[in-house]
mmCIF file of C-alpha atoms in Angstrom:
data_model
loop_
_atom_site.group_PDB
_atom_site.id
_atom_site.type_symbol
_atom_site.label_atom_id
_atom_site.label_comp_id
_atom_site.label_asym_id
_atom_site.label_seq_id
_atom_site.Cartn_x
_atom_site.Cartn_y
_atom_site.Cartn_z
ATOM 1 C CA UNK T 1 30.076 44.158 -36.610
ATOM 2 C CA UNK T 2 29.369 46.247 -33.371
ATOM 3 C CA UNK T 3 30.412 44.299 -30.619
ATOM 4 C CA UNK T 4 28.525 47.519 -28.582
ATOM 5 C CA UNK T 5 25.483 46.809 -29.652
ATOM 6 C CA UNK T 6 25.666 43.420 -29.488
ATOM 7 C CA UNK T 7 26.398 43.488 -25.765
ATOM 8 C CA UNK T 8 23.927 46.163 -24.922
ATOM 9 C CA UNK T 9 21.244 44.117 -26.740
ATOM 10 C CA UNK T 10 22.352 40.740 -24.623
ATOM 11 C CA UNK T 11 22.545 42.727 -21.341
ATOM 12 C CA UNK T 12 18.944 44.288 -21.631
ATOM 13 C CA UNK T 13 17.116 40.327 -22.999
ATOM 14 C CA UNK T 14 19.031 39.427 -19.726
ATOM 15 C CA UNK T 15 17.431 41.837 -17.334
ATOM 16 C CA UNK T 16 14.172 41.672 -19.311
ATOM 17 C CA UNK T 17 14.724 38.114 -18.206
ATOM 18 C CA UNK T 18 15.561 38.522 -14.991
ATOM 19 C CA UNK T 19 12.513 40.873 -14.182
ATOM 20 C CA UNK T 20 10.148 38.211 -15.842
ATOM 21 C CA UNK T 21 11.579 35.892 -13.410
ATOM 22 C CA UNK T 22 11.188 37.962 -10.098
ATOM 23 C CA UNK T 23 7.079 39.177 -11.088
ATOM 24 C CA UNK T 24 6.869 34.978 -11.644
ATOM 25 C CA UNK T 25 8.139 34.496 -8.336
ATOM 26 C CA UNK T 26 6.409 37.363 -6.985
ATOM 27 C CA UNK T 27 2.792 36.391 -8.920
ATOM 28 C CA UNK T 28 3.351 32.606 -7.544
ATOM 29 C CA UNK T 29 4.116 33.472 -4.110
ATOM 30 C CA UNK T 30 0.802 34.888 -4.280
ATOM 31 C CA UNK T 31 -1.206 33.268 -6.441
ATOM 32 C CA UNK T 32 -0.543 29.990 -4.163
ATOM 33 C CA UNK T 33 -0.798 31.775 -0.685
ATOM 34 C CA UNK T 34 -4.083 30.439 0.220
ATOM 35 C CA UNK T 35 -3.616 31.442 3.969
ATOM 36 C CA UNK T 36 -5.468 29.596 6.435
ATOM 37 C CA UNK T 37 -8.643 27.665 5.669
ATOM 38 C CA UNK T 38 -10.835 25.731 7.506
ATOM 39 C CA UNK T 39 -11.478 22.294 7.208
ATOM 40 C CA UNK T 40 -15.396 20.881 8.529
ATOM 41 C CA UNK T 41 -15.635 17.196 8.740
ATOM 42 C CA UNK T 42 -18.597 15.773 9.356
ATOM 43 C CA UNK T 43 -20.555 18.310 9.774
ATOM 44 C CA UNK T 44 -18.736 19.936 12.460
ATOM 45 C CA UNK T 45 -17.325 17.091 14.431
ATOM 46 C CA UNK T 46 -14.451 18.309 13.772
ATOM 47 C CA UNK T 47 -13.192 21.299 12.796
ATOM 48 C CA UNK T 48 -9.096 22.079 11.974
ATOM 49 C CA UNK T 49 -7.026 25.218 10.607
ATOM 50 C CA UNK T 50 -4.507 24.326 8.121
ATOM 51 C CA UNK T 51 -2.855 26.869 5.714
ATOM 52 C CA UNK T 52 -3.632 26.103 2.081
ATOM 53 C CA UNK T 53 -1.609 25.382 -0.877
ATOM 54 C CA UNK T 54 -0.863 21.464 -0.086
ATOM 55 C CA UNK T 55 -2.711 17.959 -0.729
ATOM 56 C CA UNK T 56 -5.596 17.253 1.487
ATOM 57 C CA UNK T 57 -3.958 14.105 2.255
ATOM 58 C CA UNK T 58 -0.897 15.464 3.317
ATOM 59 C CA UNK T 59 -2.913 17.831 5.453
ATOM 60 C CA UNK T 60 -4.750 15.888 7.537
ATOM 61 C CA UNK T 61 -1.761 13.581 8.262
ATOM 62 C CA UNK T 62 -0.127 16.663 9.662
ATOM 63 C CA UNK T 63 -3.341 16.776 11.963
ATOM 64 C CA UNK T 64 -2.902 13.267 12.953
ATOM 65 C CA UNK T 65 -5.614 11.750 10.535
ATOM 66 C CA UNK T 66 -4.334 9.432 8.410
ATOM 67 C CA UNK T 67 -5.930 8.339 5.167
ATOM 68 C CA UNK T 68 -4.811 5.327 3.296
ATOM 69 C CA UNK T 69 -2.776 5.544 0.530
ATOM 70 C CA UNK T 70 -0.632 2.581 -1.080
ATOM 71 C CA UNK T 71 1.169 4.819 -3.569
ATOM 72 C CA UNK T 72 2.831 7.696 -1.599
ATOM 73 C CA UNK T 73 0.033 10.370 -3.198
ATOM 74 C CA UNK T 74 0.923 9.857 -6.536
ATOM 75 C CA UNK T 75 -2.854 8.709 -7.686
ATOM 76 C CA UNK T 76 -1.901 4.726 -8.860
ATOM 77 C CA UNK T 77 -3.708 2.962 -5.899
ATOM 78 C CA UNK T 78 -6.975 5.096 -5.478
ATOM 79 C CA UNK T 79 -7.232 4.238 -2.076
ATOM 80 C CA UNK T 80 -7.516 7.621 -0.377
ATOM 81 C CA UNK T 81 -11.020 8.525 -1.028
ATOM 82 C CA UNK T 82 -12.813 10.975 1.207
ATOM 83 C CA UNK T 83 -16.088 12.674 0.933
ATOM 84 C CA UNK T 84 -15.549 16.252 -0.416
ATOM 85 C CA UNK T 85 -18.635 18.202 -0.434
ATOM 86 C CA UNK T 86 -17.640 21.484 -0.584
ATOM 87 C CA UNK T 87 -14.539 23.530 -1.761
ATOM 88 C CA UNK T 88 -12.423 20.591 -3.810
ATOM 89 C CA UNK T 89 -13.106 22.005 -7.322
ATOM 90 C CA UNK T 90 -13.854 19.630 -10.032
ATOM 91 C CA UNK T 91 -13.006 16.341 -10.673
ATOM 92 C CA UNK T 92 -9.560 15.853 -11.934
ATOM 93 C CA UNK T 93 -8.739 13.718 -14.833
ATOM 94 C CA UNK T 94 -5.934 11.879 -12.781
ATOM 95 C CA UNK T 95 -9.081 11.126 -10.430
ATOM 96 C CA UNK T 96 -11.464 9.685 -12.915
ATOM 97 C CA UNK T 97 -10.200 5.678 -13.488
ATOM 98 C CA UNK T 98 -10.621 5.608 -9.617
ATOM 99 C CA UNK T 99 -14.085 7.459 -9.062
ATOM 100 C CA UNK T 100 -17.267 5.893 -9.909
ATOM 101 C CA UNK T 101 -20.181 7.487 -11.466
ATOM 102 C CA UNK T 102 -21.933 6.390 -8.087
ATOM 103 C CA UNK T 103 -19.051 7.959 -5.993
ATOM 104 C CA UNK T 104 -19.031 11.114 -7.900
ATOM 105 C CA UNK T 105 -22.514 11.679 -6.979
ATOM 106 C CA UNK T 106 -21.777 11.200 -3.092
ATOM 107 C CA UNK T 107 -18.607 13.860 -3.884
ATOM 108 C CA UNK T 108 -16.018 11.213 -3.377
ATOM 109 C CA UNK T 109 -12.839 12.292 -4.383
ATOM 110 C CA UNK T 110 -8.686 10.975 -3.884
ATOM 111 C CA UNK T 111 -7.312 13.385 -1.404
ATOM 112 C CA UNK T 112 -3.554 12.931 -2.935
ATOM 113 C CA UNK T 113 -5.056 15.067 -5.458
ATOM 114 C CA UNK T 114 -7.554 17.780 -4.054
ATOM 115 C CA UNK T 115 -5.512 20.783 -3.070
ATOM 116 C CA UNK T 116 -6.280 22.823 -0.580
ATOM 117 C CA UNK T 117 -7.019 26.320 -1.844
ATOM 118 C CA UNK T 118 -10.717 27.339 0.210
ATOM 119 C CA UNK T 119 -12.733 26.274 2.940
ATOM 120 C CA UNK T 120 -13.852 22.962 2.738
ATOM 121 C CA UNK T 121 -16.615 20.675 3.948
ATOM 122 C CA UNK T 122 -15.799 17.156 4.271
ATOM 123 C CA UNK T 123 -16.631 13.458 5.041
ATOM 124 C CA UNK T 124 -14.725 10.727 6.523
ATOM 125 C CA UNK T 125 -15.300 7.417 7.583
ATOM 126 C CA UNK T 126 -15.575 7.455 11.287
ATOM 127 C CA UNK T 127 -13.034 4.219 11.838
ATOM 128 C CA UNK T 128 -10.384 6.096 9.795
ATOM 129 C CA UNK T 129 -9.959 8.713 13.222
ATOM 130 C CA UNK T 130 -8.658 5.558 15.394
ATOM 131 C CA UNK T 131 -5.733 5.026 13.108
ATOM 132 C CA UNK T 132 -2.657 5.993 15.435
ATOM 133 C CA UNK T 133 0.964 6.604 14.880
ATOM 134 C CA UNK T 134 3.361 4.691 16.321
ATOM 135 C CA UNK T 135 7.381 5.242 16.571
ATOM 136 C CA UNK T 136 9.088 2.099 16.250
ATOM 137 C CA UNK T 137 12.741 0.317 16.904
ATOM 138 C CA UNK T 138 13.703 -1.603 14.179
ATOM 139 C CA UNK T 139 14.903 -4.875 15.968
ATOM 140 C CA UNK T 140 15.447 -7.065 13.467
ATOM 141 C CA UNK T 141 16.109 -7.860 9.697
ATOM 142 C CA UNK T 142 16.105 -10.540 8.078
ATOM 143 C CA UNK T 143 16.784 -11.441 4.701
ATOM 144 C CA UNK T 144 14.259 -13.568 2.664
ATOM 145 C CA UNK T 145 15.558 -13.780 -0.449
ATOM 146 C CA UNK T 146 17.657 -11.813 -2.671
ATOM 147 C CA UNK T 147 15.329 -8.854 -3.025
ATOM 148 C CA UNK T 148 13.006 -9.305 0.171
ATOM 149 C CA UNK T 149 13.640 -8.428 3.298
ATOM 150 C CA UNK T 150 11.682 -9.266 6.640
ATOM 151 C CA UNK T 151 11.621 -6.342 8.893
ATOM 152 C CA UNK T 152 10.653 -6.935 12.744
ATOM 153 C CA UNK T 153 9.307 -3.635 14.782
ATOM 154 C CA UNK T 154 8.475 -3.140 18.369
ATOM 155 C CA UNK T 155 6.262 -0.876 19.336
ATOM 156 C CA UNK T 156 7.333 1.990 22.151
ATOM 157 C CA UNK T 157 7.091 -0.168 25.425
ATOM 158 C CA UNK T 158 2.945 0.161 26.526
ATOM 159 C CA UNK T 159 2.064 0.473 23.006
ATOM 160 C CA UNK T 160 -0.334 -2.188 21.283
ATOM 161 C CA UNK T 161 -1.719 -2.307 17.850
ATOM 162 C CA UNK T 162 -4.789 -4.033 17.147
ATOM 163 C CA UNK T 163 -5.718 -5.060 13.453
ATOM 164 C CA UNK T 164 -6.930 -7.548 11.632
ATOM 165 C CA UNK T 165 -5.007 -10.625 9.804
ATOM 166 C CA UNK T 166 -4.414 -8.984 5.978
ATOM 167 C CA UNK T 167 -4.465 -5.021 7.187
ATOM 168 C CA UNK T 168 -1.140 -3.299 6.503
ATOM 169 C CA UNK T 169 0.234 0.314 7.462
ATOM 170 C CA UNK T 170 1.871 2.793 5.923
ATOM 171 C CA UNK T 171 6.173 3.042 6.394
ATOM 172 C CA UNK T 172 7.342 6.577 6.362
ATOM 173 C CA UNK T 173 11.433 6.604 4.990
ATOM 174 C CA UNK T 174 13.643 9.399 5.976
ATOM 175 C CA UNK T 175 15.721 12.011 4.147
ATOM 176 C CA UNK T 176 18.638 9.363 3.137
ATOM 177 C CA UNK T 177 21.372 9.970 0.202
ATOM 178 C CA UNK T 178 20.114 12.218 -2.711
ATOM 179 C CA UNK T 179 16.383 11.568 -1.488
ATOM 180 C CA UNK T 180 15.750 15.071 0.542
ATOM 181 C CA UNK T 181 12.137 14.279 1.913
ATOM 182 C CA UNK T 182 9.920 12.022 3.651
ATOM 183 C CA UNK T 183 8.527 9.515 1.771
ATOM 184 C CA UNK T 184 5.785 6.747 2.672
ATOM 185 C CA UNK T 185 4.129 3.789 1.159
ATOM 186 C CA UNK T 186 1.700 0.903 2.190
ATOM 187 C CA UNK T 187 3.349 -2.614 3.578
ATOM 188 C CA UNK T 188 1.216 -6.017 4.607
ATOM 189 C CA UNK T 189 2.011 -6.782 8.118
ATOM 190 C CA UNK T 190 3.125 -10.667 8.198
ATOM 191 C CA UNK T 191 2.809 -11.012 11.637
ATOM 192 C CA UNK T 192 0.130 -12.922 13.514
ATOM 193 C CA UNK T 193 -2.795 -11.066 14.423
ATOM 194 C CA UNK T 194 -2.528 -12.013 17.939
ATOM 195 C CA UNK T 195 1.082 -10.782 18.612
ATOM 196 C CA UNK T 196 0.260 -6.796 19.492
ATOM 197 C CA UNK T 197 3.777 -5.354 20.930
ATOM 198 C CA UNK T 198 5.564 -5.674 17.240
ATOM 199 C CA UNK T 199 4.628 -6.017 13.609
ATOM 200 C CA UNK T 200 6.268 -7.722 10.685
ATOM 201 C CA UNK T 201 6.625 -6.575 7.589
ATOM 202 C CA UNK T 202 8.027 -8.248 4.189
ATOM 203 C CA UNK T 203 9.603 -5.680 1.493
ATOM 204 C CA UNK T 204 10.622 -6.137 -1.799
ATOM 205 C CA UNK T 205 13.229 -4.170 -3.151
ATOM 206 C CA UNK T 206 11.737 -2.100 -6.416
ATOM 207 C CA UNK T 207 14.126 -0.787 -8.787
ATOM 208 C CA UNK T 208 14.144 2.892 -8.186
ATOM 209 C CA UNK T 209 11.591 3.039 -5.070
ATOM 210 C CA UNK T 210 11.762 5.488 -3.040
ATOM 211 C CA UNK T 211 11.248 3.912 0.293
ATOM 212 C CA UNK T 212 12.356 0.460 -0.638
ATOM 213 C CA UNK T 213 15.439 1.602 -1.568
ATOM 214 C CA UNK T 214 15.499 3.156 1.959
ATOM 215 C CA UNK T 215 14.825 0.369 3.544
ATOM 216 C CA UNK T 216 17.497 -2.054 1.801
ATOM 217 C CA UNK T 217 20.024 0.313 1.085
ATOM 218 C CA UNK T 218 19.814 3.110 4.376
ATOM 219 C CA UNK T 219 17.422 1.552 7.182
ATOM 220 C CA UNK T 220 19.648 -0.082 10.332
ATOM 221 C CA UNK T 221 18.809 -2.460 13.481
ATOM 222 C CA UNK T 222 18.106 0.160 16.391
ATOM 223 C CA UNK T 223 16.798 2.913 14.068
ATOM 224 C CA UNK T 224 13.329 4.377 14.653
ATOM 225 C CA UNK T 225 10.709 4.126 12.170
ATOM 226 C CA UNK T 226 7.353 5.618 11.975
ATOM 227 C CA UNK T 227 4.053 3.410 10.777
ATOM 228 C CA UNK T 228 0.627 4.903 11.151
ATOM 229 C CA UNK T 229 -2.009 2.001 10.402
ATOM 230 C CA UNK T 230 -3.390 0.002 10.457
ATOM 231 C CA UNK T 231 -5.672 0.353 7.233
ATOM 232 C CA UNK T 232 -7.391 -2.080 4.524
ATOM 233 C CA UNK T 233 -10.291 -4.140 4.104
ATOM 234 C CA UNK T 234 -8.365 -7.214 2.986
ATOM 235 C CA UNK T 235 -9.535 -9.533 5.885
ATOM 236 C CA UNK T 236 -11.126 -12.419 6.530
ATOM 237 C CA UNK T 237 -15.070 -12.357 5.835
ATOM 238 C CA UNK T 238 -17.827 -15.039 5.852
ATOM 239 C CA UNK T 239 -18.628 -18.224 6.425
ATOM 240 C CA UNK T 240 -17.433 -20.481 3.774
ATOM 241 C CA UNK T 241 -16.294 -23.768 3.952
ATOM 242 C CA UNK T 242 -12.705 -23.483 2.083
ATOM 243 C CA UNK T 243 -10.041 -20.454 2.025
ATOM 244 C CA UNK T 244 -8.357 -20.279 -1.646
ATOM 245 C CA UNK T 245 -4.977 -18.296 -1.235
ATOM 246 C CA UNK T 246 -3.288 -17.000 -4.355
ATOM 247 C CA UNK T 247 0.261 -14.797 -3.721
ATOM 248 C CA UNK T 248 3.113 -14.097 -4.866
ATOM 249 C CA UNK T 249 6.129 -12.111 -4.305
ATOM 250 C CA UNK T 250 6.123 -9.900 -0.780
ATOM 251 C CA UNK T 251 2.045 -10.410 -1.656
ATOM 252 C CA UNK T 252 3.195 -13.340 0.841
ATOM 253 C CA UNK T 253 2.779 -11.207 3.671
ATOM 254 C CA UNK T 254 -1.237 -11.075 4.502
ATOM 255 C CA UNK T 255 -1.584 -14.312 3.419
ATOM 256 C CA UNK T 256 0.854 -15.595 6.271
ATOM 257 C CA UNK T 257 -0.879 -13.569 8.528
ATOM 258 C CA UNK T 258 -4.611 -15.114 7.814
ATOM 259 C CA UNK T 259 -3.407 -18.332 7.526
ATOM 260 C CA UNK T 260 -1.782 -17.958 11.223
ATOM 261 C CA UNK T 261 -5.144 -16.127 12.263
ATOM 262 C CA UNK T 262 -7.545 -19.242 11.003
ATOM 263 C CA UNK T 263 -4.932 -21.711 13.159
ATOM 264 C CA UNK T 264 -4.831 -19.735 15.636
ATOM 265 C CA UNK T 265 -8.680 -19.266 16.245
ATOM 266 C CA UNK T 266 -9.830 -22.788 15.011
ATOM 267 C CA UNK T 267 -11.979 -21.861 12.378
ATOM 268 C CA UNK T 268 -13.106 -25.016 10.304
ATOM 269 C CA UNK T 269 -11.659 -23.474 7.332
ATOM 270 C CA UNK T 270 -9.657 -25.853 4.448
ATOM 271 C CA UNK T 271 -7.501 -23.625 3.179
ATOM 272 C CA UNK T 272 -4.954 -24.199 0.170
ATOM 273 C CA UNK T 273 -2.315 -21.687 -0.351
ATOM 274 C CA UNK T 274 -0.571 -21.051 -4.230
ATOM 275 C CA UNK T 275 2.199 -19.406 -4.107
ATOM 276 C CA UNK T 276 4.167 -18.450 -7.198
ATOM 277 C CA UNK T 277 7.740 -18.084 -8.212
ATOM 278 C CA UNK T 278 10.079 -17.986 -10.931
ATOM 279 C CA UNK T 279 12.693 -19.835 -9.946
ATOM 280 C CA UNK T 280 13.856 -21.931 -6.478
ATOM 281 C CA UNK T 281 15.781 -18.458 -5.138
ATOM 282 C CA UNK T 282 12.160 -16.432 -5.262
ATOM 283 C CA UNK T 283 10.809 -19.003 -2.579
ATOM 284 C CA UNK T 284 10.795 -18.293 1.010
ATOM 285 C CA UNK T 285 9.193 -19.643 4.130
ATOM 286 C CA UNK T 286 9.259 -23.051 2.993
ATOM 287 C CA UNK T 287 9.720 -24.967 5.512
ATOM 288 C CA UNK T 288 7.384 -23.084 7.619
ATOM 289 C CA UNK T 289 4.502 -23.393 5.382
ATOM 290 C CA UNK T 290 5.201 -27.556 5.008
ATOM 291 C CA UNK T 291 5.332 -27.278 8.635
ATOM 292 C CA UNK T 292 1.966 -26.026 9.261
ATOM 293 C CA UNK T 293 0.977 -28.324 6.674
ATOM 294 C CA UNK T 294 2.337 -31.717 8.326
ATOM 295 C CA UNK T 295 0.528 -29.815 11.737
ATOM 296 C CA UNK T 296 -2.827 -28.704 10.366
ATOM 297 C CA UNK T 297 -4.246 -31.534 7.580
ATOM 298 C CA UNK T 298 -6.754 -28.819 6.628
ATOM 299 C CA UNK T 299 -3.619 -26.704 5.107
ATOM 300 C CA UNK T 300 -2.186 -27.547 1.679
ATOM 301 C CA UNK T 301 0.977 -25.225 0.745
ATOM 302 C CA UNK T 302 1.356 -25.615 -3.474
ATOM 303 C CA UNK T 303 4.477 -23.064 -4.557
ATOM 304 C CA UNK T 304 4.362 -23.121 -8.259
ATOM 305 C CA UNK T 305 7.768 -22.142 -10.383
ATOM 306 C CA UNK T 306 7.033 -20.464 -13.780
ATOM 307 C CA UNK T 307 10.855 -21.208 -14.583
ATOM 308 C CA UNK T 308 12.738 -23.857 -12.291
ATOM 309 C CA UNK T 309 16.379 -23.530 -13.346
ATOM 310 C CA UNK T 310 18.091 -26.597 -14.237
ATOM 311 C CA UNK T 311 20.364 -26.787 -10.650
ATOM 312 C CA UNK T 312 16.879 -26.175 -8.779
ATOM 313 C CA UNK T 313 16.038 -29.808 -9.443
ATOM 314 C CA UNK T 314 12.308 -29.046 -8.976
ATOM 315 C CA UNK T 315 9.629 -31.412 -8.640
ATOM 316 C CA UNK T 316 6.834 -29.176 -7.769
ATOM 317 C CA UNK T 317 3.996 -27.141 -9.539
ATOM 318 C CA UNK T 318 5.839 -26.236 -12.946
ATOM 319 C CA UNK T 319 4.149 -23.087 -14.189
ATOM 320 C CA UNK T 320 2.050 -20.125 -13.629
ATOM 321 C CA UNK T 321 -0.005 -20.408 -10.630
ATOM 322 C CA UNK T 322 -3.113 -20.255 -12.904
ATOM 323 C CA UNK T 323 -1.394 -23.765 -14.699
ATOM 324 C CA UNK T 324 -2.499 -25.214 -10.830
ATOM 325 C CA UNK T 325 -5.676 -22.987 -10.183
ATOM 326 C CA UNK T 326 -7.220 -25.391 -13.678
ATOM 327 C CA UNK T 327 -6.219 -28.610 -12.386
ATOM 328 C CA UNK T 328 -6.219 -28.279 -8.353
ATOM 329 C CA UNK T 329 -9.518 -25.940 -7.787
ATOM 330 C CA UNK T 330 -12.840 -27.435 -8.764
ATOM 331 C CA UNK T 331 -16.052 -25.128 -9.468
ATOM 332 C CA UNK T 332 -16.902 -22.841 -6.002
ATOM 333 C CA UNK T 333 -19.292 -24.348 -3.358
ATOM 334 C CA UNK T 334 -18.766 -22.383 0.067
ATOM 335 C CA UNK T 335 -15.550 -21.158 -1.189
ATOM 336 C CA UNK T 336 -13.945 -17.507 -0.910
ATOM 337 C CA UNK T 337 -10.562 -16.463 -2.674
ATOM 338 C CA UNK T 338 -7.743 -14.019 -1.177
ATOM 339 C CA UNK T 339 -5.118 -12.987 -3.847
ATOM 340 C CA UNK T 340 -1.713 -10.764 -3.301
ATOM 341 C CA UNK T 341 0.469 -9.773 -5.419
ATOM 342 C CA UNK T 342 0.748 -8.032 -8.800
ATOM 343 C CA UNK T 343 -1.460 -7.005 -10.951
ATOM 344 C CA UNK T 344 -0.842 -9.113 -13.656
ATOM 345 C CA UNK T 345 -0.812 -12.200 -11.589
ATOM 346 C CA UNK T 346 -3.986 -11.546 -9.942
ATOM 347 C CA UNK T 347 -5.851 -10.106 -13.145
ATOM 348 C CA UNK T 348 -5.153 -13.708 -14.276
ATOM 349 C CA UNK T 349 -5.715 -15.481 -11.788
ATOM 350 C CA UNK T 350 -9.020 -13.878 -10.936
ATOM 351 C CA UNK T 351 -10.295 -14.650 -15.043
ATOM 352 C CA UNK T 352 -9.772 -18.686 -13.913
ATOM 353 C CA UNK T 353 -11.625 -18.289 -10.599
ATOM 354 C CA UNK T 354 -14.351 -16.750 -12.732
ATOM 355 C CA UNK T 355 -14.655 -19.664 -15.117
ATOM 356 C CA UNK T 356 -15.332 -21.837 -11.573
ATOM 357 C CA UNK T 357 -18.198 -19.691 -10.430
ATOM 358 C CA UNK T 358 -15.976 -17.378 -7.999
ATOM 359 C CA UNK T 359 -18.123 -13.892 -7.926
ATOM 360 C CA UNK T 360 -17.047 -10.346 -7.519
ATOM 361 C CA UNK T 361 -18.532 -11.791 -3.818
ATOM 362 C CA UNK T 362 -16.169 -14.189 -2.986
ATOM 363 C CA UNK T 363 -12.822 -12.922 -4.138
ATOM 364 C CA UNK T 364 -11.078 -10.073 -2.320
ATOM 365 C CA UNK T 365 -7.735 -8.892 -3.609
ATOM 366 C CA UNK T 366 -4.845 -6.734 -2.707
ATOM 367 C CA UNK T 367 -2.349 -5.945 -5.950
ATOM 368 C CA UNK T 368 1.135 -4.828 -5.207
#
């Protein structure tokens, strides 16, 4: 065997390699230098510089407009639509279960996933450009139950945020352990609407998350933390006669807040308020919610648990939440529904409301 040739063979695939590697460097470097474009929105009410190559979302945060986005840009919530009318490309196929055959036509598109390669023309909502930033002291924390945690924030001293009962903002987390970047997702606030100088916000600890894990794990009393917000249309809206409340989880947290907004402005409003658990250690705010209810005789609080343990002793609501939707919740007259919580939950719990003449209309959701 020639060991020579051998070697000499090895040591030319490996600079063959190596030279392939550099030109892909090279070719990337600039194939994705897009240098600066310009970005129109609406129609020249405002016009920005940004240099190419990253998401328009991420863009026009750095520019101090802030889309919503529940997800972190990772195209699961579909929440960050903007007009795009000129210089997005096609439609991509992570875009299409969140794009309607209407909204294609008026160029809607998620800006998590439109990169920024040209010159482009775009549209946004006007009441998307009073969204502010706000740097905040973490002055409290609170824990809920085992894997929720209340967080209370006060705002820079002359600072007020105004929003309305159900709204949430996004949380940016900092570089913390292994985690090397900034990282953001969307939180209810589950503070009254009427308290301005400080937010509160309810977050459940998700195995793996990014930020959640942040905020259990790395997040401290006195640390700053920066919100932009607020965002969401999940708010209070006609004139009905009776509020149905369906949450479960940290979905909790808007519901709090609208029930504390319809006190607080005396609206005529019945409102009755399922929330679901599995088991005695997933409920929280107990004995506020049976407080409001011995206060307010329009308020009934039902918790359900799906699985009591034996040492909870329960003698509440055994079941899914829908098992008390089918006997507590006649057919709808004057009645609107606001659900939070997971997907499945809701998915289900919407179907029932259905069967009781609840429209698309009357029932506004916000899944977790």
């Amino acid at each position: 065997m020639n060991f020579s040739v051998i070697l000499t063979t090895v040591g030319i695939l490996a600079a063959v390699s190596a030279g392939l590697s550099v030109i892909i460097s090279v070719a990337d470097a600039v194939l994705n230098n897009y240098g600066t474009c310009q970005l129109d929105i609406n129609n020249g009410e405002k016009l920005l510089s940004v240099k190419g190559g990253s998401s328009l979302l991420s863009l026009l945060a750095s520019e101090k407009i802030f889309i919503p986005s529940a997800c972190g840009g990772k195209a699961t919530c579909g929440l960050c639509k903007v007009g795009v009318l000129e210089g997005g490309g096609p439609l991509l196929l992570t875009e299409e279960p969140y794009i309607s055959l209407e909204e294609r036509k008026q160029h809607i598109r998620l800006s998590c996933q439109v990169k920024v390669k040209t010159d482009m023309k775009l549209r946004i909502p006007e009441e998307l450009f009073n969204i502010k930033e706000f740097l905040c002291e973490l002055v409290e924390v609170e824990d809920m139950t085992y894997d929720i945690k209340r967080l209370r924030l006060k705002l820079p001293a002359g600072e007020s945020i105004k929003f309305k009962a159900g709204q949430f903002v996004q949380f940016y987390s900092k570089p913390y352990g292994k985690v090397r970047e900034e990282a953001f997702r969307a939180y209810s606030i589950s503070s009254k609407a009427s308290e301005t100088d400080h937010l509160e916000l309810l977050i459940r600890l998700v195995p793996n998350g990014i930020v959640t894990t942040y905020v259990h794990t790395a997040l401290q009393v006195g640390d700053t933390v920066r919100l932009s917000g607020p965002y969401g249309d999940f708010y209070l809206r006609g004139d009905c006669e009776e509020l149905v409340m369906i949450a479960g989880g940290s979905g909790l947290a808007p519901i709090r807040s609208l029930v504390y907004d319809v006190i607080e402005k005396g609206l005529p409003h019945k409102m009755r308020f399922f929330f679901g658990a599995n088991t005695m250690r997933d409920l929280y705010y107990m004995e506020e919610f049976t407080q409001i209810e011995r206060d307010y005789p329009q308020f009934k609080f039902i918790p359900c648990l799906a699985r009591p343990a034996p040492e909870d002793n329960w003698q509440g609501v055994t079941g899914f939440v829908t098992v008390a939707l089918e006997e507590q919740v006649a057919d709808s007259v004057s009645k609107e529904a606001y659900l939070c919580g997971s997907p499945g939950m809701l998915d289900a719990c919407i179907k029932i409301l259905k069967t009781k003449g609840f429209t698309d209309e009357t029932i506004f959701y916000d899944k977790f």
